[in-house]
Structure formats: C-alpha cells, structure tokens
C-alpha cells in the first residue's frame, strides 16, 4: 500500500520554464490537495479537489494550475516558473472512514528550485 | 494573516522528560485539530487529533489538550524519546468546503537529548 506518491522528488527549473508535478493516491480518497512549505511558514494550501471533477483555489493559487485527472490522480502545473516558487511541494489526500473524516495523508514531497 | 500560530520555533528536552508543544488559533469556525510530525526529507505524518467537542485525547505517549475558550491546544509527549526529534506542526480544519483543507502553524523543532 503506497499511500500518496509524488513525482519527481527533486527538480531544478530555469525561470520561465514549465513543469507538472504528479500525484497519485491508492486509498480511494475523494479529496486531494497541494501544499507548499516554505521556511518559517508551515504548509500553505495551493489548490484542492474536494471530489473527482472539482477543483478550488486555496490560500496561494497564483502561478499554478491543477488537474484532477481521475479519482486517484491530481497534478499541479507551473506554466512559467518564477524564483518565488522555489519551495517544497506536498500532495495530500483525505477521505471518510468508519469513524468519520480521516486525517490528510501526505506524499514525500517535491523539492523544486527555480533559478 | 496566520490563523494558527506556534510561537515556539524550537524546544529542547531531555530523554525521559515531558515535551509540551503549544498552539493558538484565531478562527472560531475550526472544529478539528491535528498534530503532524515531520522528519527531514519526508512528508508530514499524522500523529493525533481532537474534535472541538472534546477537551482531551490520548494515544499512547501522546496527549492533546484543547481549551476552546482560550483558542489554545497543546501536545504532551511523555516520556520523550530520541526518535521524537522532529518538526511538529499544529493544524486546524473546519467545514470550509473540504475537511482536508488544513491551516498549519509554522512548526516547532523538537530536539530530544540523551
């Protein structure tokens, strides 16, 4: 049981380049999320998908787009990378258990550097 | 404007003693609170949670206390072990479209010394 899998683990981009971060979960969760972590700021929500077919902006959506490809997969796209997007990106998923809502499960993260 | 605050960026504690981590929040609509633990180069992992209808939840060495009137929660780790050395994040959620939408604090780095 892999949980939440993110690819790639590391990436260096030049300013203006584009890339897509991939995320897949095998827990049959309805909801998926993208967070970024910056020093001294905890994790901040970029975008989320409450269920398949829906996406919504989080706290810091500017410069990003997302696609909920199916129930398992949720990708994050940077169309034109900027140095301010240098960060560690985490994908997460959550669902409903027998006792109610579950906690969010996180992937291992993607460390992105934009030069 | 940070709605969840962890005012202590670091905490050093001796092995076997109690670690107490604190967290304050401002949004009264939060109804579910979680603690995550994070090791370097790994994703956060869930530790313990508490619903706003409770004031205490215990799981082994970990206990979370919630004081709704003060908008304050704390995590107690007893006894502390070297493997507890990590960054601990406090997080809060409410019915804002998805329960997994979490507001995180900035984290507290815990170092457990022998």
XYZ file of C-alpha atoms in Angstrom, chain A residues 31 33 35 37 40-45 48-50 57-59 90 94-96 100-109 111, chain B residues 1-2 31-32 34 36 38 41-46 51 87 89 93-107:
62
model
C -10.284 14.717 -1.687
C -4.632 18.752 -2.033
C 0.512 22.393 -0.327
C 6.165 24.534 2.537
C 9.106 29.639 8.898
C 5.663 29.484 7.316
C 4.369 25.981 7.782
C 2.406 24.484 4.903
C 0.068 26.581 2.790
C -2.711 25.267 0.586
C -7.572 21.349 -3.629
C -10.079 18.963 -5.159
C -12.913 18.013 -2.828
C -8.241 27.631 -5.059
C -6.552 27.558 -1.720
C -4.560 30.226 0.056
C 3.399 18.255 -0.856
C -8.192 12.603 2.718
C -11.448 10.706 2.862
C -14.153 9.387 5.116
C -15.976 9.978 10.184
C -13.458 12.057 8.329
C -9.905 10.857 8.117
C -6.790 12.877 8.573
C -4.888 14.045 5.497
C -2.134 11.701 4.295
C 0.889 13.322 2.681
C 3.324 12.329 -0.004
C 7.086 12.590 0.453
C 7.331 15.955 -1.245
C 11.817 19.895 -3.737
C -2.796 36.510 8.414
C -1.869 33.279 10.164
C -13.718 22.314 14.724
C -10.998 19.728 14.253
C -4.437 17.762 14.331
C 1.638 16.208 12.427
C 7.783 15.698 10.109
C 13.096 14.981 3.506
C 9.812 13.261 4.355
C 6.170 14.278 4.226
C 4.260 15.140 7.393
C 2.765 12.141 9.152
C -0.351 12.275 11.265
C -12.517 17.251 17.793
C 9.326 19.194 13.495
C 3.033 21.035 13.078
C -9.730 22.420 9.870
C -13.400 23.209 9.641
C -16.300 22.802 7.268
C -14.778 25.073 4.598
C -15.589 23.003 1.542
C -13.314 20.128 2.410
C -12.217 18.759 5.760
C -8.734 18.217 4.456
C -8.212 21.938 3.946
C -5.803 22.469 6.771
C -4.383 25.643 8.227
C -0.928 24.911 9.557
C 1.202 26.579 12.162
C 4.833 27.316 11.357
C 6.059 24.285 13.281
